[in-house]
Amino acid sequence: MKFTAKTIAEFLKGEVLGNPELVITDVSRIEEGKPGTLSFLANPKYTEYIYTTGASVVIVNKDFRPKHELQLTLIKVDDAYQAIASLLQLKESMKPRKTGIHERSVMEESSSAGKDLYLGAFAYVGEDCVIGDNVKIYPHAYIGDNVKIGDNSIIFAGVKIYHECVIGNDCILHAGVVIGADGFGFAPDTKKDYKKVPQVGNVILKDRVELGANTTIDRAMMGSTIIGKGVKIDNLVQVAHNVAIGENTVIAALTGIAGSARIGKECMMGGQVGIVGHSKIADKVMIGAQAGVSSDVKKEGEILLGSPTMPIRDYNKSYVYFRKLPSLAIRIGELEKKIRELEGNDN
Amino acid sequence: MKFTAKTIAEFLKGEVLGNPELVITDVSRIEEGKPGTLSFLANPKYTEYIYTTGASVVIVNKDFRPKHELQLTLIKVDDAYQAIASLLQLKESMKPRKTGIHERSVMEESSSAGKDLYLGAFAYVGEDCVIGDNVKIYPHAYIGDNVKIGDNSIIFAGVKIYHECVIGNDCILHAGVVIGADGFGFAPDTKKDYKKVPQVGNVILKDRVELGANTTIDRAMMGSTIIGKGVKIDNLVQVAHNVAIGENTVIAALTGIAGSARIGKECMMGGQVGIVGHSKIADKVMIGAQAGVSSDVKKEGEILLGSPTMPIRDYNKSYVYFRKLPSLAIRIGELEKKIRELEGNDN
Amino acid sequence: MKFTAKTIAEFLKGEVLGNPELVITDVSRIEEGKPGTLSFLANPKYTEYIYTTGASVVIVNKDFRPKHELQLTLIKVDDAYQAIASLLQLKESMKPRKTGIHERSVMEESSSAGKDLYLGAFAYVGEDCVIGDNVKIYPHAYIGDNVKIGDNSIIFAGVKIYHECVIGNDCILHAGVVIGADGFGFAPDTKKDYKKVPQVGNVILKDRVELGANTTIDRAMMGSTIIGKGVKIDNLVQVAHNVAIGENTVIAALTGIAGSARIGKECMMGGQVGIVGHSKIADKVMIGAQAGVSSDVKKEGEILLGSPTMPIRDYNKSYVYFRKLPSLAIRIGELEKKIRELEGNDN
């Protein structure tokens, strides 16, 4: 990678402030920037670093106004985070992609794949699978029988996809993801013993889903567990059987969604969130880290915190007084004492 | 699958209300039911769907009384959830099971297996293992040295079982499960550095244990980490070294049980529960989602919530007032003002 | 293993109280001790067992004073837990270690390894990797292109290391660990859709890092996610992109550390802790189980609990009154009634 500030600004439809002929050869984080690199400032928490960074060129939002003079060259754009994403996508697209079928992989004969398949060493594709064009299956991936994988999807090392599951186009499944393991269903046989409820459904990932490392999506008891188009799920997340997640919902790490929950579109969940089974969450709901949703959330766009959840403003107010509880208790004790005095009954 | 309502009712020892000759060819969830399918109603939360479902036949509990007339055929049974479990088990038992030893698997010569072994592609069985009859080992499973696996157990894709661990009969280990990794034991060498405490014990799973995808059970420091008979553990659960879990205990996803905890029989844990190390939990204790147990639980059958845990009724009561804390604080302030007025000391 | 109490005491620089000629052939936990075994007492919670254990010899801290007469032989040392760690390390060092390159493994030709490599069945090493001396790579491990692994490191079964990551010397990565999967970075394209931010950085593990089963460490967006020297991380922990963790910090299971957090040296985190993104945690900070850190922690050595966190003493005090909230509310109601009576305004 070797570009001038001017070339980059043109690609980003941005404006150069400083030396347009500066050449950059790599990217860097603003707090670790080195000469000859391009950095960006999007999160205001990092603003201080723009005055000390070693980076030669920094992409900033259009409305950025430096408080001191800057030695470096700026590129002003509408959205600095978007801009760096576009640049990195360009950089990535120039890297060679994995291709070819490793001689130590196995695809059973009844399965088929489109053009430009990459099948890594020790990857396994079972019977009757249908794999699209330009799919990349890394080493040690396991694709069970009757699985469908759409075009351009990437299945990283050691992903396991159980039989009959369906992966859309342009999906990315990171290493260790498990799709389609049995949902957690047991019928108490007597009060002492459990009978397994076979899970005869499957999992469907729609297009453009990305799943983080070691995340697990269980197959439905009947029907399908459905992950909507454009959903992004972080690492170590549990999605139980028969859950349905709406389009473009984003879920951070270590969250657990219990069976048959229905999550709306464009929701956001922080890390370690829990969602109770059989609940319905409206669209655009935001749930803060470590919160526990124990019932339906009917109001679109609600922002929640706490376990069980409350509107975030209410939770924060209550928590202010939780911190002060010992002093509130003392004040109550003093009031009681004064009342007794006023009543002339001071025992 | 193709049965009449009458045949199904006979198999379930239930009673047909409607057309006994109706033929069903598949199962469905009641909220998604299609003509020609069989559904069930067990969870009262779904009762409304029986009036709108497209399913032709619905299994219900004996005591179900419809509020409006129903067009569909009912099968009344003692326990609808049990009944559907039995039917699905029947359906599953008719499916062909995996058999044979894939030419691209490895079992070291010092190991032995009983009859009807399935050993998938790239599965590995180490030295001196003893594997029972009718065991299914899926692709990419890793069985370390000196491991024992009982009859009829199923080891799904990419399960890793470290050396010397013991798996009982009729166990199911879902993809990505790790059995017998080192417990988390370090002795501070000085205040700055840690010396590893080798973990020389193992893990023992008794019969009929089922473990969810990517769950981890650590080997004991000495002796054994023991998972009791019939225990069911969901996905992404951590069981630390030297834990012992009693029979038929059920544990939901993302729960963590710290070292040397002793869990009773027939306990139930919700998702994301935490149990402190070296604690003892009595039999039949129920712990709500996201609760944190920080000391022994001595009372059988106790139901707990909160972090640290409290009896659930107390937690819920306290939480009602937690929500009202800002208004309680205002009331205290008003009381103080009135007292000052009454005291004639209004500054 | 077969030693006299005297030999063990000499190795540990301890003192025998009892029969120095007693022969022990195995180790055991004190609550399960059998004749002929050596046990230890370090955690005071287990003191009662020393009066009933079947173990023949028990290692105790120098200051241990039995309350009743003991039949068994004691070895008194400065630190019983350290002593047993040393003994178990000796025991482990006598076990044969895995060696050799399995014929069903693959290392691409452009990669190189030092002496005494163990490469298990179906292990895969990609292009241009540099692997040190005495490295053990277990079956089904995946080492991506351009990975570096230092001397004496152990990569257990099914570990996946993405391209360009760096593993130090003397590291231990347990089964199912994922190093270098993409960080969770998406730029909202419009309000409805997300554009992937390519993650072009890597992960660096310094020397002596140990990672528990199924733990995930994401690669940096730019630069490196850095795990400091001597850091010990338990199972199922999530470390997000661009996190930096200081030396000798210890993190228990199911903890999640969000992006770009900077954790100090010698910190300790309990299980299921959450750390917000972009936060800075000072050295030697201790964070209790299930706590949620939502802002910087500036004070070295602080001990925190709660979500959001508070100093542990404050949290515990507030929680005492949280338990009493219903009675505090009743007391407020009674005070209001009495005030109304005193005001002569009893409606």
mmCIF file of N, CA and C in Angstrom, chain B residues 221-283:
data_model
loop_
_atom_site.group_PDB
_atom_site.id
_atom_site.type_symbol
_atom_site.label_atom_id
_atom_site.label_comp_id
_atom_site.label_asym_id
_atom_site.label_seq_id
_atom_site.Cartn_x
_atom_site.Cartn_y
_atom_site.Cartn_z
ATOM 1 N N MET B 221 -7.670 -31.011 39.684
ATOM 2 C CA MET B 221 -6.270 -30.858 40.096
ATOM 3 C C MET B 221 -5.759 -32.225 40.571
ATOM 4 N N MET B 222 -6.504 -32.843 41.482
ATOM 5 C CA MET B 222 -6.295 -34.244 41.865
ATOM 6 C C MET B 222 -7.684 -34.851 41.932
ATOM 7 N N GLY B 223 -7.784 -36.155 41.795
ATOM 8 C CA GLY B 223 -9.099 -36.789 41.826
ATOM 9 C C GLY B 223 -9.853 -36.490 40.545
ATOM 10 N N SER B 224 -11.168 -36.280 40.656
ATOM 11 C CA SER B 224 -11.995 -36.160 39.455
ATOM 12 C C SER B 224 -13.000 -35.017 39.556
ATOM 13 N N THR B 225 -13.225 -34.371 38.447
ATOM 14 C CA THR B 225 -14.405 -33.523 38.269
ATOM 15 C C THR B 225 -15.519 -34.476 37.846
ATOM 16 N N ILE B 226 -16.665 -34.434 38.534
ATOM 17 C CA ILE B 226 -17.684 -35.465 38.320
ATOM 18 C C ILE B 226 -19.023 -34.850 37.912
ATOM 19 N N ILE B 227 -19.523 -35.305 36.777
ATOM 20 C CA ILE B 227 -20.831 -34.867 36.302
ATOM 21 C C ILE B 227 -21.775 -36.061 36.469
ATOM 22 N N GLY B 228 -22.783 -35.879 37.335
ATOM 23 C CA GLY B 228 -23.633 -36.994 37.744
ATOM 24 C C GLY B 228 -24.529 -37.525 36.635
ATOM 25 N N LYS B 229 -25.111 -38.648 36.917
ATOM 26 C CA LYS B 229 -25.989 -39.339 35.979
ATOM 27 C C LYS B 229 -27.172 -38.458 35.568
ATOM 28 N N GLY B 230 -27.431 -38.398 34.283
ATOM 29 C CA GLY B 230 -28.608 -37.690 33.801
ATOM 30 C C GLY B 230 -28.492 -36.176 33.797
ATOM 31 N N VAL B 231 -27.317 -35.651 34.119
ATOM 32 C CA VAL B 231 -27.154 -34.183 34.125
ATOM 33 C C VAL B 231 -27.241 -33.654 32.695
ATOM 34 N N LYS B 232 -27.938 -32.530 32.527
ATOM 35 C CA LYS B 232 -28.078 -31.888 31.217
ATOM 36 C C LYS B 232 -27.504 -30.475 31.309
ATOM 37 N N ILE B 233 -26.532 -30.206 30.479
ATOM 38 C CA ILE B 233 -25.864 -28.903 30.487
ATOM 39 C C ILE B 233 -25.967 -28.296 29.099
ATOM 40 N N ASP B 234 -26.345 -27.041 29.062
ATOM 41 C CA ASP B 234 -26.569 -26.297 27.827
ATOM 42 C C ASP B 234 -25.227 -25.823 27.225
ATOM 43 N N ASN B 235 -25.277 -24.959 26.251
ATOM 44 C CA ASN B 235 -24.093 -24.476 25.528
ATOM 45 C C ASN B 235 -23.265 -23.496 26.364
ATOM 46 N N LEU B 236 -21.970 -23.459 26.086
ATOM 47 C CA LEU B 236 -21.074 -22.406 26.583
ATOM 48 C C LEU B 236 -21.080 -22.309 28.110
ATOM 49 N N VAL B 237 -21.169 -23.452 28.764
ATOM 50 C CA VAL B 237 -21.125 -23.495 30.228
ATOM 51 C C VAL B 237 -19.715 -23.881 30.664
ATOM 52 N N GLN B 238 -19.245 -23.260 31.747
ATOM 53 C CA GLN B 238 -17.927 -23.564 32.284
ATOM 54 C C GLN B 238 -18.075 -24.319 33.600
ATOM 55 N N VAL B 239 -17.483 -25.506 33.669
ATOM 56 C CA VAL B 239 -17.437 -26.273 34.909
ATOM 57 C C VAL B 239 -15.970 -26.435 35.280
ATOM 58 N N ALA B 240 -15.582 -25.861 36.404
ATOM 59 C CA ALA B 240 -14.166 -25.802 36.776
ATOM 60 C C ALA B 240 -13.689 -27.099 37.427
ATOM 61 N N HIS B 241 -12.428 -27.141 37.759
ATOM 62 C CA HIS B 241 -11.815 -28.360 38.305
ATOM 63 C C HIS B 241 -12.392 -28.760 39.662
ATOM 64 N N ASN B 242 -12.539 -30.065 39.809
ATOM 65 C CA ASN B 242 -12.989 -30.667 41.065
ATOM 66 C C ASN B 242 -14.428 -30.321 41.446
ATOM 67 N N VAL B 243 -15.172 -29.779 40.519
ATOM 68 C CA VAL B 243 -16.609 -29.624 40.766
ATOM 69 C C VAL B 243 -17.264 -31.005 40.759
ATOM 70 N N ALA B 244 -18.322 -31.162 41.543
ATOM 71 C CA ALA B 244 -19.151 -32.368 41.463
ATOM 72 C C ALA B 244 -20.602 -31.920 41.298
ATOM 73 N N ILE B 245 -21.274 -32.472 40.317
ATOM 74 C CA ILE B 245 -22.671 -32.109 40.050
ATOM 75 C C ILE B 245 -23.539 -33.347 40.231
ATOM 76 N N GLY B 246 -24.598 -33.212 41.062
ATOM 77 C CA GLY B 246 -25.447 -34.350 41.389
ATOM 78 C C GLY B 246 -26.361 -34.759 40.240
ATOM 79 N N GLU B 247 -26.990 -35.908 40.381
ATOM 80 C CA GLU B 247 -27.826 -36.501 39.331
ATOM 81 C C GLU B 247 -28.956 -35.583 38.879
ATOM 82 N N ASN B 248 -29.191 -35.598 37.572
ATOM 83 C CA ASN B 248 -30.367 -34.940 36.993
ATOM 84 C C ASN B 248 -30.439 -33.443 37.254
ATOM 85 N N THR B 249 -29.317 -32.848 37.533
ATOM 86 C CA THR B 249 -29.282 -31.389 37.602
ATOM 87 C C THR B 249 -29.235 -30.832 36.185
ATOM 88 N N VAL B 250 -29.887 -29.685 35.981
ATOM 89 C CA VAL B 250 -30.025 -29.076 34.660
ATOM 90 C C VAL B 250 -29.462 -27.655 34.700
ATOM 91 N N ILE B 251 -28.602 -27.330 33.767
ATOM 92 C CA ILE B 251 -27.869 -26.057 33.812
ATOM 93 C C ILE B 251 -27.969 -25.358 32.465
ATOM 94 N N ALA B 252 -28.484 -24.122 32.474
ATOM 95 C CA ALA B 252 -28.666 -23.383 31.219
ATOM 96 C C ALA B 252 -27.374 -22.668 30.795
ATOM 97 N N ALA B 253 -27.425 -22.101 29.606
ATOM 98 C CA ALA B 253 -26.231 -21.613 28.904
ATOM 99 C C ALA B 253 -25.482 -20.523 29.657
ATOM 100 N N LEU B 254 -24.188 -20.472 29.422
ATOM 101 C CA LEU B 254 -23.311 -19.387 29.861
ATOM 102 C C LEU B 254 -23.170 -19.322 31.379
ATOM 103 N N THR B 255 -23.548 -20.384 32.055
ATOM 104 C CA THR B 255 -23.341 -20.478 33.503
ATOM 105 C C THR B 255 -21.898 -20.879 33.786
ATOM 106 N N GLY B 256 -21.369 -20.379 34.912
ATOM 107 C CA GLY B 256 -20.019 -20.740 35.327
ATOM 108 C C GLY B 256 -20.017 -21.296 36.739
ATOM 109 N N ILE B 257 -19.418 -22.454 36.912
ATOM 110 C CA ILE B 257 -19.337 -23.073 38.238
ATOM 111 C C ILE B 257 -17.865 -23.139 38.612
ATOM 112 N N ALA B 258 -17.495 -22.427 39.678
ATOM 113 C CA ALA B 258 -16.081 -22.304 40.032
ATOM 114 C C ALA B 258 -15.587 -23.549 40.767
ATOM 115 N N GLY B 259 -14.300 -23.603 40.958
ATOM 116 C CA GLY B 259 -13.610 -24.806 41.396
ATOM 117 C C GLY B 259 -14.115 -25.399 42.694
ATOM 118 N N SER B 260 -14.212 -26.723 42.726
ATOM 119 C CA SER B 260 -14.534 -27.501 43.921
ATOM 120 C C SER B 260 -15.939 -27.266 44.452
ATOM 121 N N ALA B 261 -16.785 -26.580 43.698
ATOM 122 C CA ALA B 261 -18.184 -26.462 44.125
ATOM 123 C C ALA B 261 -18.850 -27.834 44.046
ATOM 124 N N ARG B 262 -19.748 -28.092 44.991
ATOM 125 C CA ARG B 262 -20.497 -29.358 45.024
ATOM 126 C C ARG B 262 -21.974 -29.019 44.832
ATOM 127 N N ILE B 263 -22.524 -29.421 43.703
ATOM 128 C CA ILE B 263 -23.912 -29.095 43.380
ATOM 129 C C ILE B 263 -24.767 -30.327 43.652
ATOM 130 N N GLY B 264 -25.921 -30.118 44.270
ATOM 131 C CA GLY B 264 -26.780 -31.232 44.637
ATOM 132 C C GLY B 264 -27.470 -31.884 43.446
ATOM 133 N N LYS B 265 -28.359 -32.809 43.768
ATOM 134 C CA LYS B 265 -29.164 -33.498 42.758
ATOM 135 C C LYS B 265 -30.372 -32.657 42.365
ATOM 136 N N GLU B 266 -30.819 -32.830 41.123
ATOM 137 C CA GLU B 266 -32.079 -32.238 40.657
ATOM 138 C C GLU B 266 -32.153 -30.734 40.858
ATOM 139 N N CYS B 267 -31.001 -30.086 40.803
ATOM 140 C CA CYS B 267 -30.999 -28.620 40.832
ATOM 141 C C CYS B 267 -31.310 -28.092 39.438
ATOM 142 N N MET B 268 -31.706 -26.829 39.371
ATOM 143 C CA MET B 268 -31.900 -26.171 38.084
ATOM 144 C C MET B 268 -31.234 -24.805 38.124
ATOM 145 N N MET B 269 -30.462 -24.506 37.108
ATOM 146 C CA MET B 269 -29.830 -23.185 37.027
ATOM 147 C C MET B 269 -30.244 -22.527 35.728
ATOM 148 N N GLY B 270 -30.646 -21.257 35.825
ATOM 149 C CA GLY B 270 -30.949 -20.471 34.629
ATOM 150 C C GLY B 270 -29.674 -20.080 33.908
ATOM 151 N N GLY B 271 -29.806 -19.296 32.870
ATOM 152 C CA GLY B 271 -28.641 -18.885 32.100
ATOM 153 C C GLY B 271 -27.777 -17.886 32.848
ATOM 154 N N GLN B 272 -26.482 -17.902 32.572
ATOM 155 C CA GLN B 272 -25.532 -16.904 33.081
ATOM 156 C C GLN B 272 -25.448 -16.882 34.604
ATOM 157 N N VAL B 273 -25.773 -17.991 35.238
ATOM 158 C CA VAL B 273 -25.608 -18.101 36.689
ATOM 159 C C VAL B 273 -24.118 -18.273 37.009
ATOM 160 N N GLY B 274 -23.713 -17.744 38.164
ATOM 161 C CA GLY B 274 -22.354 -17.969 38.649
ATOM 162 C C GLY B 274 -22.388 -18.622 40.020
ATOM 163 N N ILE B 275 -21.530 -19.619 40.228
ATOM 164 C CA ILE B 275 -21.455 -20.312 41.523
ATOM 165 C C ILE B 275 -20.021 -20.184 42.017
ATOM 166 N N VAL B 276 -19.875 -19.676 43.226
ATOM 167 C CA VAL B 276 -18.539 -19.441 43.774
ATOM 168 C C VAL B 276 -17.816 -20.761 44.075
ATOM 169 N N GLY B 277 -16.522 -20.721 44.096
ATOM 170 C CA GLY B 277 -15.721 -21.909 44.360
ATOM 171 C C GLY B 277 -15.925 -22.455 45.771
ATOM 172 N N HIS B 278 -15.748 -23.772 45.939
ATOM 173 C CA HIS B 278 -15.764 -24.427 47.240
ATOM 174 C C HIS B 278 -17.119 -24.343 47.943
ATOM 175 N N SER B 279 -18.189 -23.984 47.200
ATOM 176 C CA SER B 279 -19.507 -23.903 47.833
ATOM 177 C C SER B 279 -20.233 -25.239 47.731
ATOM 178 N N LYS B 280 -21.237 -25.405 48.599
ATOM 179 C CA LYS B 280 -22.086 -26.594 48.552
ATOM 180 C C LYS B 280 -23.524 -26.165 48.326
ATOM 181 N N ILE B 281 -24.148 -26.720 47.324
ATOM 182 C CA ILE B 281 -25.529 -26.385 46.993
ATOM 183 C C ILE B 281 -26.378 -27.623 47.268
ATOM 184 N N ALA B 282 -27.433 -27.453 48.049
ATOM 185 C CA ALA B 282 -28.300 -28.578 48.421
ATOM 186 C C ALA B 282 -29.056 -29.116 47.201
ATOM 187 N N ASP B 283 -29.755 -30.211 47.384
ATOM 188 C CA ASP B 283 -30.546 -30.811 46.309
ATOM 189 C C ASP B 283 -31.738 -29.907 45.940
#
